[in-house]
mmCIF file of C-alpha atoms in Angstrom:
data_model
loop_
_atom_site.group_PDB
_atom_site.id
_atom_site.type_symbol
_atom_site.label_atom_id
_atom_site.label_comp_id
_atom_site.label_asym_id
_atom_site.label_seq_id
_atom_site.Cartn_x
_atom_site.Cartn_y
_atom_site.Cartn_z
ATOM 1 C CA MET G 1 49.058 -127.787 -12.941
ATOM 2 C CA THR G 2 52.562 -126.519 -13.701
ATOM 3 C CA ALA G 3 55.255 -126.095 -11.024
ATOM 4 C CA ALA G 4 54.865 -122.319 -11.262
ATOM 5 C CA GLU G 5 51.131 -122.604 -10.482
ATOM 6 C CA ARG G 6 51.485 -125.079 -7.601
ATOM 7 C CA PRO G 7 50.643 -123.561 -4.176
ATOM 8 C CA LEU G 8 53.152 -123.431 -1.350
ATOM 9 C CA ASN G 9 53.256 -126.565 0.803
ATOM 10 C CA LYS G 10 52.153 -126.698 4.439
ATOM 11 C CA ARG G 11 55.661 -126.649 5.922
ATOM 12 C CA THR G 12 56.613 -123.590 3.889
ATOM 13 C CA MET G 13 53.410 -121.795 4.922
ATOM 14 C CA ILE G 14 54.181 -122.510 8.598
ATOM 15 C CA LEU G 15 57.642 -121.018 8.156
ATOM 16 C CA LEU G 16 56.210 -117.925 6.449
ATOM 17 C CA GLY G 17 53.636 -117.619 9.236
ATOM 18 C CA LEU G 18 56.414 -117.626 11.832
ATOM 19 C CA LEU G 19 58.369 -115.003 9.883
ATOM 20 C CA PHE G 20 55.180 -112.925 9.638
ATOM 21 C CA LEU G 21 54.853 -113.086 13.434
ATOM 22 C CA ILE G 22 58.475 -112.040 13.989
ATOM 23 C CA SER G 23 57.887 -109.202 11.537
ATOM 24 C CA VAL G 24 54.949 -108.063 13.682
ATOM 25 C CA VAL G 25 57.208 -107.944 16.735
ATOM 26 C CA THR G 26 59.983 -106.023 14.981
ATOM 27 C CA TYR G 27 57.632 -103.194 14.169
ATOM 28 C CA ILE G 28 55.933 -103.138 17.543
ATOM 29 C CA ASP G 29 59.371 -102.602 19.059
ATOM 30 C CA ARG G 30 60.382 -99.818 16.680
ATOM 31 C CA VAL G 31 57.055 -97.966 16.424
ATOM 32 C CA ASN G 32 56.081 -97.967 20.116
ATOM 33 C CA ILE G 33 58.501 -95.132 20.912
ATOM 34 C CA SER G 34 56.863 -92.851 18.342
ATOM 35 C CA VAL G 35 53.660 -93.117 20.411
ATOM 36 C CA THR G 36 55.173 -93.047 23.896
ATOM 37 C CA ALA G 37 57.234 -90.001 22.882
ATOM 38 C CA ARG G 38 54.108 -87.970 23.655
ATOM 39 C CA GLN G 39 54.689 -88.602 27.393
ATOM 40 C CA MET G 40 58.417 -89.393 27.309
ATOM 41 C CA MET G 41 59.384 -85.994 25.917
ATOM 42 C CA PRO G 42 57.975 -83.866 28.765
ATOM 43 C CA ALA G 43 58.993 -86.482 31.352
ATOM 44 C CA PHE G 44 62.626 -86.353 30.235
ATOM 45 C CA GLY G 45 62.704 -82.744 29.041
ATOM 46 C CA LEU G 46 63.280 -83.671 25.389
ATOM 47 C CA ASN G 47 62.436 -81.490 22.377
ATOM 48 C CA ASN G 48 61.675 -82.532 18.793
ATOM 49 C CA GLN G 49 65.329 -82.538 17.781
ATOM 50 C CA ASP G 50 66.284 -84.685 20.807
ATOM 51 C CA ILE G 51 63.651 -87.324 20.104
ATOM 52 C CA GLY G 52 64.525 -87.196 16.409
ATOM 53 C CA GLN G 53 68.114 -88.082 17.316
ATOM 54 C CA VAL G 54 66.841 -90.967 19.460
ATOM 55 C CA PHE G 55 64.819 -92.236 16.492
ATOM 56 C CA SER G 56 67.906 -91.945 14.302
ATOM 57 C CA ALA G 57 70.097 -93.815 16.821
ATOM 58 C CA PHE G 58 67.958 -96.918 16.336
ATOM 59 C CA VAL G 59 68.179 -96.614 12.575
ATOM 60 C CA LEU G 60 71.958 -96.114 12.695
ATOM 61 C CA GLY G 61 72.518 -99.308 14.697
ATOM 62 C CA TYR G 62 70.046 -101.090 12.435
ATOM 63 C CA ALA G 63 71.833 -99.887 9.294
ATOM 64 C CA LEU G 64 75.382 -100.657 10.426
ATOM 65 C CA CYS G 65 74.611 -104.286 11.293
ATOM 66 C CA GLN G 66 72.524 -105.292 8.274
ATOM 67 C CA ILE G 67 75.429 -106.864 6.386
ATOM 68 C CA PRO G 68 76.857 -108.736 9.419
ATOM 69 C CA GLY G 69 73.341 -109.948 10.268
ATOM 70 C CA GLY G 70 72.791 -111.210 6.724
ATOM 71 C CA TRP G 71 76.222 -112.840 6.575
ATOM 72 C CA LEU G 72 75.557 -114.663 9.851
ATOM 73 C CA GLY G 73 72.359 -116.042 8.329
ATOM 74 C CA ASP G 74 74.214 -117.234 5.231
ATOM 75 C CA ARG G 75 76.808 -118.922 7.474
ATOM 76 C CA TRP G 76 74.737 -120.334 10.347
ATOM 77 C CA GLY G 77 71.153 -120.352 9.089
ATOM 78 C CA ALA G 78 68.143 -118.194 9.845
ATOM 79 C CA ARG G 79 66.878 -120.340 12.736
ATOM 80 C CA ILE G 80 69.577 -119.680 15.328
ATOM 81 C CA VAL G 81 70.347 -116.142 14.170
ATOM 82 C CA LEU G 82 66.726 -114.979 14.365
ATOM 83 C CA MET G 83 66.244 -116.565 17.809
ATOM 84 C CA ALA G 84 69.346 -114.860 19.232
ATOM 85 C CA ALA G 85 68.424 -111.532 17.643
ATOM 86 C CA LEU G 86 64.894 -111.639 19.072
ATOM 87 C CA VAL G 87 66.201 -112.177 22.594
ATOM 88 C CA TRP G 88 68.772 -109.384 22.196
ATOM 89 C CA TRP G 89 66.414 -106.685 20.957
ATOM 90 C CA SER G 90 63.626 -107.680 23.379
ATOM 91 C CA ILE G 91 65.993 -107.026 26.298
ATOM 92 C CA PHE G 92 66.812 -103.549 25.016
ATOM 93 C CA THR G 93 63.142 -102.827 24.357
ATOM 94 C CA GLY G 94 62.505 -103.347 28.071
ATOM 95 C CA LEU G 95 65.549 -101.256 29.005
ATOM 96 C CA THR G 96 64.079 -98.274 27.127
ATOM 97 C CA ALA G 97 61.657 -97.809 30.018
ATOM 98 C CA LEU G 98 64.621 -97.591 32.430
ATOM 99 C CA ALA G 99 66.598 -95.006 30.460
ATOM 100 C CA GLY G 100 66.127 -92.387 33.167
ATOM 101 C CA THR G 101 67.142 -94.543 36.107
ATOM 102 C CA TRP G 102 69.850 -97.040 35.176
ATOM 103 C CA PRO G 103 73.470 -96.293 36.212
ATOM 104 C CA LEU G 104 74.682 -95.092 32.793
ATOM 105 C CA THR G 105 72.293 -92.136 32.966
ATOM 106 C CA GLY G 106 74.480 -90.468 35.560
ATOM 107 C CA LEU G 107 77.383 -90.440 33.100
ATOM 108 C CA VAL G 108 75.753 -89.557 29.775
ATOM 109 C CA GLY G 109 72.383 -88.121 30.790
ATOM 110 C CA VAL G 110 68.916 -89.303 29.806
ATOM 111 C CA THR G 111 69.335 -88.444 26.135
ATOM 112 C CA GLY G 112 72.670 -90.247 25.910
ATOM 113 C CA SER G 113 71.191 -93.253 27.686
ATOM 114 C CA LEU G 114 68.272 -93.390 25.258
ATOM 115 C CA LEU G 115 70.630 -93.012 22.303
ATOM 116 C CA LEU G 116 72.710 -96.010 23.412
ATOM 117 C CA ILE G 117 69.716 -98.237 24.225
ATOM 118 C CA ARG G 118 67.965 -97.542 20.943
ATOM 119 C CA PHE G 119 71.225 -97.981 19.006
ATOM 120 C CA LEU G 120 71.729 -101.443 20.542
ATOM 121 C CA LEU G 121 68.089 -102.337 19.915
ATOM 122 C CA GLY G 122 68.702 -101.481 16.263
ATOM 123 C CA VAL G 123 71.785 -103.731 16.247
ATOM 124 C CA GLY G 124 69.588 -106.683 17.255
ATOM 125 C CA GLU G 125 66.766 -105.976 14.822
ATOM 126 C CA ALA G 126 69.272 -105.644 11.972
ATOM 127 C CA ALA G 127 69.396 -109.431 11.630
ATOM 128 C CA ALA G 128 65.649 -109.778 11.051
ATOM 129 C CA LEU G 129 64.899 -108.879 7.431
ATOM 130 C CA PRO G 130 68.105 -110.254 5.846
ATOM 131 C CA ASN G 131 67.385 -113.562 7.560
ATOM 132 C CA PHE G 132 63.781 -113.459 6.372
ATOM 133 C CA ASN G 133 65.190 -113.389 2.854
ATOM 134 C CA ARG G 134 67.721 -116.116 3.742
ATOM 135 C CA ALA G 135 64.825 -118.294 4.931
ATOM 136 C CA VAL G 136 62.753 -117.515 1.829
ATOM 137 C CA ALA G 137 65.731 -118.340 -0.416
ATOM 138 C CA ASP G 138 66.112 -121.685 1.394
ATOM 139 C CA TRP G 139 62.471 -122.716 1.592
ATOM 140 C CA VAL G 140 60.452 -120.993 -1.131
ATOM 141 C CA PRO G 141 60.731 -121.973 -4.819
ATOM 142 C CA PRO G 142 61.999 -119.252 -7.192
ATOM 143 C CA HIS G 143 58.599 -118.605 -8.782
ATOM 144 C CA ARG G 144 57.110 -117.745 -5.339
ATOM 145 C CA ARG G 145 59.894 -115.693 -3.762
ATOM 146 C CA GLY G 146 58.187 -112.348 -4.260
ATOM 147 C CA LEU G 147 55.043 -113.648 -2.578
ATOM 148 C CA GLY G 148 57.063 -115.353 0.167
ATOM 149 C CA ILE G 149 58.982 -112.258 1.195
ATOM 150 C CA GLY G 150 55.827 -110.172 0.731
ATOM 151 C CA ILE G 151 54.003 -112.331 3.282
ATOM 152 C CA ALA G 152 56.930 -112.247 5.717
ATOM 153 C CA ILE G 153 57.515 -108.504 5.535
ATOM 154 C CA GLY G 154 53.759 -107.853 5.428
ATOM 155 C CA GLY G 155 53.736 -108.550 9.160
ATOM 156 C CA ILE G 156 55.076 -105.062 9.691
ATOM 157 C CA GLY G 157 51.633 -103.844 8.653
ATOM 158 C CA VAL G 158 50.056 -105.627 11.613
ATOM 159 C CA GLY G 159 52.782 -104.635 14.061
ATOM 160 C CA ALA G 160 52.813 -101.020 13.024
ATOM 161 C CA ALA G 161 48.993 -100.867 12.761
ATOM 162 C CA VAL G 162 48.150 -102.264 16.199
ATOM 163 C CA THR G 163 50.926 -100.405 17.998
ATOM 164 C CA PRO G 164 49.635 -96.795 17.807
ATOM 165 C CA PRO G 165 46.121 -97.442 19.214
ATOM 166 C CA LEU G 166 47.206 -100.170 21.644
ATOM 167 C CA ALA G 167 50.268 -98.319 22.895
ATOM 168 C CA ALA G 168 48.253 -95.102 23.255
ATOM 169 C CA TRP G 169 45.585 -96.924 25.294
ATOM 170 C CA ILE G 170 48.170 -98.608 27.545
ATOM 171 C CA MET G 171 50.022 -95.303 27.938
ATOM 172 C CA VAL G 172 46.885 -93.409 28.951
ATOM 173 C CA ASN G 173 45.790 -96.067 31.457
ATOM 174 C CA TRP G 174 49.070 -97.420 32.901
ATOM 175 C CA GLY G 175 51.880 -95.155 31.753
ATOM 176 C CA TRP G 176 54.349 -95.199 28.892
ATOM 177 C CA GLN G 177 56.859 -97.487 30.629
ATOM 178 C CA ILE G 178 54.417 -100.417 30.586
ATOM 179 C CA VAL G 179 54.346 -100.259 26.779
ATOM 180 C CA PHE G 180 58.031 -101.204 26.653
ATOM 181 C CA TYR G 181 57.784 -103.889 29.331
ATOM 182 C CA LEU G 182 54.914 -105.659 27.552
ATOM 183 C CA SER G 183 56.684 -105.382 24.195
ATOM 184 C CA SER G 184 59.769 -107.002 25.706
ATOM 185 C CA VAL G 185 57.806 -109.941 27.128
ATOM 186 C CA LEU G 186 56.062 -110.481 23.780
ATOM 187 C CA GLY G 187 59.403 -110.584 21.946
ATOM 188 C CA LEU G 188 60.849 -113.173 24.329
ATOM 189 C CA PHE G 189 57.734 -115.340 23.916
ATOM 190 C CA VAL G 190 57.979 -115.209 20.114
ATOM 191 C CA ALA G 191 61.685 -116.117 20.324
ATOM 192 C CA LEU G 192 60.735 -119.266 22.225
ATOM 193 C CA LEU G 193 57.944 -120.052 19.754
ATOM 194 C CA TRP G 194 60.329 -119.648 16.805
ATOM 195 C CA LEU G 195 62.887 -121.951 18.423
ATOM 196 C CA VAL G 196 60.303 -124.660 19.093
ATOM 197 C CA ALA G 197 58.299 -124.461 15.855
ATOM 198 C CA SER G 198 60.976 -123.743 13.229
ATOM 199 C CA SER G 199 63.523 -126.168 11.803
ATOM 200 C CA GLU G 200 66.746 -125.976 9.826
ATOM 201 C CA PRO G 201 66.623 -126.422 6.050
ATOM 202 C CA SER G 202 68.652 -129.142 4.414
ATOM 203 C CA SER G 203 72.333 -128.477 3.867
ATOM 204 C CA ASP G 204 71.927 -127.941 0.120
ATOM 205 C CA HIS G 205 69.470 -125.054 0.728
ATOM 206 C CA ARG G 206 66.605 -126.808 -1.043
ATOM 207 C CA PRO G 207 63.173 -127.135 0.601
ATOM 208 C CA SER G 208 62.912 -130.592 2.133
ATOM 209 C CA ARG G 209 61.644 -132.282 5.278
ATOM 210 C CA PRO G 210 64.445 -131.940 7.811
ATOM 211 C CA GLU G 211 64.052 -133.322 11.263
ATOM 212 C CA ARG G 212 62.840 -130.751 13.713
ATOM 213 C CA SER G 213 65.317 -130.125 16.470
ATOM 214 C CA SER G 214 65.290 -128.091 19.664
ATOM 215 C CA SER G 215 69.083 -128.052 19.807
ATOM 216 C CA LEU G 216 70.646 -124.621 20.128
ATOM 217 C CA ARG G 217 73.741 -125.697 18.191
ATOM 218 C CA PRO G 218 73.532 -124.077 14.744
ATOM 219 C CA MET G 219 74.288 -125.845 11.486
ATOM 220 C CA ARG G 220 77.410 -124.292 9.990
ATOM 221 C CA ARG G 221 77.049 -124.060 6.228
ATOM 222 C CA THR G 222 79.670 -124.380 3.549
ATOM 223 C CA VAL G 223 79.248 -120.925 2.028
ATOM 224 C CA PRO G 224 81.973 -119.137 0.045
ATOM 225 C CA ARG G 225 83.016 -115.694 1.185
ATOM 226 C CA PRO G 226 80.969 -112.891 -0.348
ATOM 227 C CA PRO G 227 82.610 -111.735 -3.604
ATOM 228 C CA TRP G 228 82.942 -108.139 -2.477
ATOM 229 C CA ARG G 229 84.775 -106.961 -5.599
ATOM 230 C CA ASN G 230 82.022 -108.319 -7.828
ATOM 231 C CA ILE G 231 79.381 -106.854 -5.544
ATOM 232 C CA ALA G 232 81.011 -103.422 -5.558
ATOM 233 C CA THR G 233 81.309 -103.302 -9.347
ATOM 234 C CA HIS G 234 77.890 -104.797 -10.167
ATOM 235 C CA THR G 235 75.706 -102.047 -11.655
ATOM 236 C CA THR G 236 72.389 -103.579 -10.641
ATOM 237 C CA VAL G 237 73.532 -104.036 -7.039
ATOM 238 C CA ARG G 238 74.518 -100.366 -6.798
ATOM 239 C CA TRP G 239 71.233 -99.072 -8.214
ATOM 240 C CA LEU G 240 69.204 -101.538 -6.146
ATOM 241 C CA VAL G 241 70.858 -100.266 -2.957
ATOM 242 C CA LEU G 242 70.417 -96.610 -3.956
ATOM 243 C CA SER G 243 66.778 -97.094 -4.898
ATOM 244 C CA TYR G 244 66.012 -98.949 -1.672
ATOM 245 C CA SER G 245 67.721 -96.125 0.243
ATOM 246 C CA CYS G 246 65.031 -93.831 -1.144
ATOM 247 C CA LEU G 247 62.329 -96.227 0.036
ATOM 248 C CA GLY G 248 63.935 -96.284 3.487
ATOM 249 C CA TYR G 249 63.896 -92.486 3.741
ATOM 250 C CA VAL G 250 60.163 -92.373 3.052
ATOM 251 C CA ALA G 251 59.327 -95.394 5.230
ATOM 252 C CA TYR G 252 60.936 -93.855 8.294
ATOM 253 C CA VAL G 253 58.878 -90.699 7.921
ATOM 254 C CA TYR G 254 55.885 -92.951 8.626
ATOM 255 C CA MET G 255 57.593 -94.981 11.332
ATOM 256 C CA SER G 256 58.908 -91.970 13.241
ATOM 257 C CA TRP G 257 56.588 -89.040 12.661
ATOM 258 C CA PHE G 258 53.174 -90.061 11.327
ATOM 259 C CA TYR G 259 51.467 -90.388 14.717
ATOM 260 C CA LEU G 260 52.943 -87.133 16.014
ATOM 261 C CA TYR G 261 51.998 -85.448 12.727
ATOM 262 C CA LEU G 262 48.366 -86.454 13.219
ATOM 263 C CA VAL G 263 48.287 -85.253 16.836
ATOM 264 C CA ASN G 264 50.394 -82.099 16.606
ATOM 265 C CA VAL G 265 49.611 -80.900 13.062
ATOM 266 C CA ARG G 266 46.246 -82.375 12.049
ATOM 267 C CA GLY G 267 44.640 -81.923 15.477
ATOM 268 C CA PHE G 268 43.751 -85.498 16.452
ATOM 269 C CA ASP G 269 43.658 -86.307 20.161
ATOM 270 C CA VAL G 270 45.958 -88.956 21.622
ATOM 271 C CA LEU G 271 43.604 -91.932 21.259
ATOM 272 C CA ARG G 272 42.074 -90.931 17.897
ATOM 273 C CA GLY G 273 45.568 -90.258 16.617
ATOM 274 C CA GLY G 274 46.477 -93.786 17.641
ATOM 275 C CA TRP G 275 43.595 -95.294 15.712
ATOM 276 C CA PHE G 276 44.080 -93.201 12.580
ATOM 277 C CA GLY G 277 47.838 -93.661 12.886
ATOM 278 C CA SER G 278 47.330 -97.344 12.133
ATOM 279 C CA ALA G 279 45.819 -96.697 8.684
ATOM 280 C CA PRO G 280 49.109 -96.607 6.703
ATOM 281 C CA PHE G 281 50.185 -99.887 8.229
ATOM 282 C CA LEU G 282 46.910 -101.623 7.447
ATOM 283 C CA ALA G 283 47.499 -100.531 3.860
ATOM 284 C CA ILE G 284 50.983 -102.093 4.064
ATOM 285 C CA LEU G 285 49.466 -105.369 5.301
ATOM 286 C CA VAL G 286 47.389 -105.603 2.106
ATOM 287 C CA PHE G 287 49.726 -104.045 -0.458
ATOM 288 C CA CYS G 288 52.990 -105.784 0.511
ATOM 289 C CA PRO G 289 51.961 -109.388 -0.290
ATOM 290 C CA LEU G 290 49.883 -108.114 -3.229
ATOM 291 C CA GLY G 291 52.972 -106.555 -4.795
ATOM 292 C CA GLY G 292 54.970 -109.722 -4.114
ATOM 293 C CA TRP G 293 52.316 -111.871 -5.798
ATOM 294 C CA LEU G 294 52.116 -109.527 -8.800
ATOM 295 C CA THR G 295 55.874 -109.353 -9.377
ATOM 296 C CA ASP G 296 56.051 -113.181 -9.397
ATOM 297 C CA ARG G 297 53.220 -113.291 -11.916
ATOM 298 C CA LEU G 298 54.813 -110.672 -14.150
ATOM 299 C CA VAL G 299 58.167 -112.463 -13.976
ATOM 300 C CA ARG G 300 56.513 -115.598 -15.379
ATOM 301 C CA GLN G 301 54.921 -113.551 -18.173
ATOM 302 C CA GLN G 302 57.619 -110.988 -19.017
ATOM 303 C CA GLY G 303 60.887 -112.234 -17.505
ATOM 304 C CA LEU G 304 62.862 -111.258 -14.419
ATOM 305 C CA ALA G 305 63.960 -107.770 -15.429
ATOM 306 C CA LYS G 306 60.559 -106.468 -16.543
ATOM 307 C CA GLY G 307 58.593 -108.341 -13.882
ATOM 308 C CA ARG G 308 60.609 -106.876 -11.025
ATOM 309 C CA MET G 309 60.927 -103.392 -12.541
ATOM 310 C CA ALA G 310 57.215 -102.975 -13.289
ATOM 311 C CA VAL G 311 56.179 -103.511 -9.678
ATOM 312 C CA GLY G 312 59.166 -101.731 -8.103
ATOM 313 C CA MET G 313 58.832 -98.599 -10.213
ATOM 314 C CA ALA G 314 55.030 -98.424 -10.111
ATOM 315 C CA GLY G 315 54.922 -98.745 -6.331
ATOM 316 C CA MET G 316 57.430 -95.954 -5.765
ATOM 317 C CA LEU G 317 55.838 -93.524 -8.221
ATOM 318 C CA LEU G 318 52.292 -94.128 -6.974
ATOM 319 C CA ALA G 319 53.533 -93.676 -3.402
ATOM 320 C CA ALA G 320 55.026 -90.307 -4.366
ATOM 321 C CA ALA G 321 51.747 -89.158 -5.923
ATOM 322 C CA ALA G 322 49.670 -90.192 -2.909
ATOM 323 C CA ILE G 323 52.050 -88.534 -0.421
ATOM 324 C CA ALA G 324 51.996 -85.306 -2.425
ATOM 325 C CA VAL G 325 48.185 -85.261 -2.371
ATOM 326 C CA GLY G 326 48.101 -85.989 1.368
ATOM 327 C CA SER G 327 50.627 -83.271 2.189
ATOM 328 C CA LEU G 328 48.496 -80.599 0.497
ATOM 329 C CA ALA G 329 45.019 -81.802 1.506
ATOM 330 C CA ALA G 330 43.025 -79.333 3.602
ATOM 331 C CA SER G 331 40.806 -82.064 5.046
ATOM 332 C CA PRO G 332 42.386 -84.203 7.786
ATOM 333 C CA ALA G 333 40.362 -87.208 6.563
ATOM 334 C CA LEU G 334 41.623 -86.821 2.993
ATOM 335 C CA ALA G 335 45.180 -86.353 4.273
ATOM 336 C CA VAL G 336 45.030 -89.572 6.305
ATOM 337 C CA SER G 337 43.513 -91.494 3.375
ATOM 338 C CA ALA G 338 46.043 -90.289 0.807
ATOM 339 C CA LEU G 339 49.057 -90.703 3.083
ATOM 340 C CA SER G 340 47.893 -94.187 4.036
ATOM 341 C CA LEU G 341 47.671 -95.149 0.376
ATOM 342 C CA GLY G 342 51.165 -93.707 -0.013
ATOM 343 C CA ALA G 343 52.494 -96.165 2.556
ATOM 344 C CA GLY G 344 50.640 -99.023 0.883
ATOM 345 C CA TRP G 345 52.073 -98.247 -2.553
ATOM 346 C CA LEU G 346 55.531 -97.817 -1.060
ATOM 347 C CA TYR G 347 55.453 -101.359 0.337
ATOM 348 C CA PHE G 348 53.772 -102.683 -2.795
ATOM 349 C CA SER G 349 57.267 -102.459 -4.305
ATOM 350 C CA VAL G 350 59.052 -104.284 -1.460
ATOM 351 C CA GLY G 351 58.631 -107.805 -2.833
ATOM 352 C CA ALA G 352 60.330 -106.762 -6.076
ATOM 353 C CA TYR G 353 63.334 -105.362 -4.179
ATOM 354 C CA TRP G 354 63.909 -108.350 -1.899
ATOM 355 C CA ALA G 355 63.213 -110.972 -4.549
ATOM 356 C CA SER G 356 65.706 -109.190 -6.819
ATOM 357 C CA ALA G 357 68.396 -109.577 -4.160
ATOM 358 C CA THR G 358 67.838 -113.345 -4.174
ATOM 359 C CA ASP G 359 67.606 -113.412 -7.983
ATOM 360 C CA LEU G 360 71.096 -111.896 -8.126
ATOM 361 C CA SER G 361 72.601 -114.560 -5.834
ATOM 362 C CA LYS G 362 70.784 -117.250 -3.860
ATOM 363 C CA THR G 363 74.056 -118.287 -2.198
ATOM 364 C CA HIS G 364 74.622 -114.817 -0.750
ATOM 365 C CA ALA G 365 70.957 -113.819 -0.393
ATOM 366 C CA GLY G 366 71.373 -112.849 3.262
ATOM 367 C CA THR G 367 74.469 -110.736 2.644
ATOM 368 C CA LEU G 368 73.013 -108.985 -0.417
ATOM 369 C CA SER G 369 69.747 -108.381 1.437
ATOM 370 C CA GLY G 370 71.706 -106.917 4.324
ATOM 371 C CA LEU G 371 73.603 -104.633 1.960
ATOM 372 C CA MET G 372 70.385 -103.460 0.328
ATOM 373 C CA ASN G 373 68.707 -102.861 3.666
ATOM 374 C CA THR G 374 71.795 -100.994 4.874
ATOM 375 C CA GLY G 375 71.060 -98.489 2.150
ATOM 376 C CA ALA G 376 67.434 -98.264 3.217
ATOM 377 C CA ASN G 377 68.374 -97.562 6.777
ATOM 378 C CA LEU G 378 71.071 -95.044 5.969
ATOM 379 C CA GLY G 379 68.282 -93.208 4.182
ATOM 380 C CA GLY G 380 66.096 -93.929 7.195
ATOM 381 C CA ALA G 381 68.705 -92.551 9.577
ATOM 382 C CA ILE G 382 68.444 -89.189 7.804
ATOM 383 C CA SER G 383 64.686 -88.723 7.604
ATOM 384 C CA PRO G 384 63.713 -88.804 11.323
ATOM 385 C CA SER G 385 65.978 -85.798 11.995
ATOM 386 C CA LEU G 386 65.697 -84.035 8.624
ATOM 387 C CA THR G 387 61.883 -84.200 8.476
ATOM 388 C CA PRO G 388 61.225 -82.014 11.568
ATOM 389 C CA TRP G 389 64.008 -79.654 10.482
ATOM 390 C CA ILE G 390 62.315 -79.077 7.125
ATOM 391 C CA ALA G 391 58.947 -78.773 8.873
ATOM 392 C CA ASP G 392 60.287 -76.190 11.338
ATOM 393 C CA HIS G 393 61.659 -74.055 8.499
ATOM 394 C CA TRP G 394 59.094 -74.474 5.704
ATOM 395 C CA GLY G 395 56.138 -76.409 7.136
ATOM 396 C CA TRP G 396 54.957 -80.002 7.106
ATOM 397 C CA ALA G 397 53.713 -79.815 3.520
ATOM 398 C CA ALA G 398 57.292 -79.186 2.437
ATOM 399 C CA ALA G 399 58.633 -81.988 4.663
ATOM 400 C CA LEU G 400 56.194 -84.507 3.163
ATOM 401 C CA GLY G 401 56.758 -83.085 -0.321
ATOM 402 C CA ALA G 402 60.462 -83.790 0.080
ATOM 403 C CA ALA G 403 59.616 -87.417 0.901
ATOM 404 C CA ALA G 404 57.504 -87.612 -2.260
ATOM 405 C CA LEU G 405 60.422 -86.354 -4.368
ATOM 406 C CA VAL G 406 62.711 -88.966 -2.825
ATOM 407 C CA ALA G 407 60.175 -91.656 -3.777
ATOM 408 C CA VAL G 408 60.151 -90.387 -7.382
ATOM 409 C CA ALA G 409 63.939 -90.659 -7.489
ATOM 410 C CA GLY G 410 63.801 -94.219 -6.134
ATOM 411 C CA GLY G 411 61.224 -95.206 -8.743
ATOM 412 C CA ALA G 412 63.283 -93.760 -11.601
ATOM 413 C CA MET G 413 66.308 -95.795 -10.515
ATOM 414 C CA TRP G 414 64.494 -99.005 -11.443
ATOM 415 C CA LEU G 415 65.371 -98.167 -15.046
ATOM 416 C CA LYS G 416 68.945 -99.189 -14.137
ATOM 417 C CA ILE G 417 68.066 -102.405 -12.255
ATOM 418 C CA ASP G 418 68.312 -105.689 -14.159
ATOM 419 C CA ALA G 419 67.510 -108.769 -12.078
ATOM 420 C CA GLU G 420 68.535 -110.982 -15.010
ATOM 421 C CA ARG G 421 72.222 -110.154 -14.461
ATOM 422 C CA PRO G 422 73.230 -112.544 -11.642
ATOM 423 C CA LEU G 423 76.187 -111.876 -9.404
ATOM 424 C CA ALA G 424 79.255 -113.981 -10.203
ATOM 425 C CA ASP G 425 80.216 -115.898 -7.049
#
């Protein structure tokens, strides 16, 4: 058995399992508000544009802090940064339920209070994915990085899938506030589990068997400053960020509006909408690691550039086709099926994007990942507000059609991405 065919060792699989679990929590905490909005909006007197701005506030905070979050991981390691971030965003998840009653509301109103809370929640979650890639760069061998990040990010499929039905059931039986309180407690528990069960990699960033430690003192790494001039002038970096921005635009249509689209446009009731609203995220759970595995396989057969491009481009273009079919389908069942496949194909390409960031520079994998995900979330900051605006003017078919066109553009940009051109440190 060659090194490229050897399976991941037990310690690496435990680490990926922990990252998968954190990934579940990140998407519970960002998707729950799209379900609770059904009761929050009339309770607080919010309209579609108001709640769209609240969705966008999270994405703005998330986007602005991607690069700092990734840099902190490069400097201090994923262990301490992820633990601190989990505690931070779990606190603000719980505070979402208090947006109408805490002292700041008297100064800025309920909408302003929600905007600030969700912005700060986004600041905390910004450290998650770049540090997933930092951990994968440290622990997973190069020929398995696509699979590794695919497994880690695949947890969003579980988090986003279980949240709509579970949050809808809790909301109907105990009220929307309880959804946020329970989400907060879960996040704090996972932070403790990560601290106890994870361990720092060796100082040279190679997978090894470091001693497990419960100390909160992080290991400061000897990492050169990011070569910002080289990053800014690197063609592949620019196109990678632009292409991932397109993916982010489409992804946040699902994260922000899919449940409300099913209930308000396709005629599902609250609980059925919750169950069917999980379908895209179950597709993500399957397609994300599948795409990561396939890009690793194609890299071994065809080289880095072709192996990453084939999966990245195919996923984006197939997502566009499925979304277009779903937007025009007369049958609600066909619409849900096609749109769910669209989400699956979209995340099929994710492993190629994140592995490419590490291919370009393992040393600065966290920073480059943060930069790439900044692009995704700048695109994501636009779609929660732009989508209902397009729908109000031209209908939901046009709003989803616009998302499909953005996915086509992102797929075409892979023609300019060459993972075989590493970044000069």
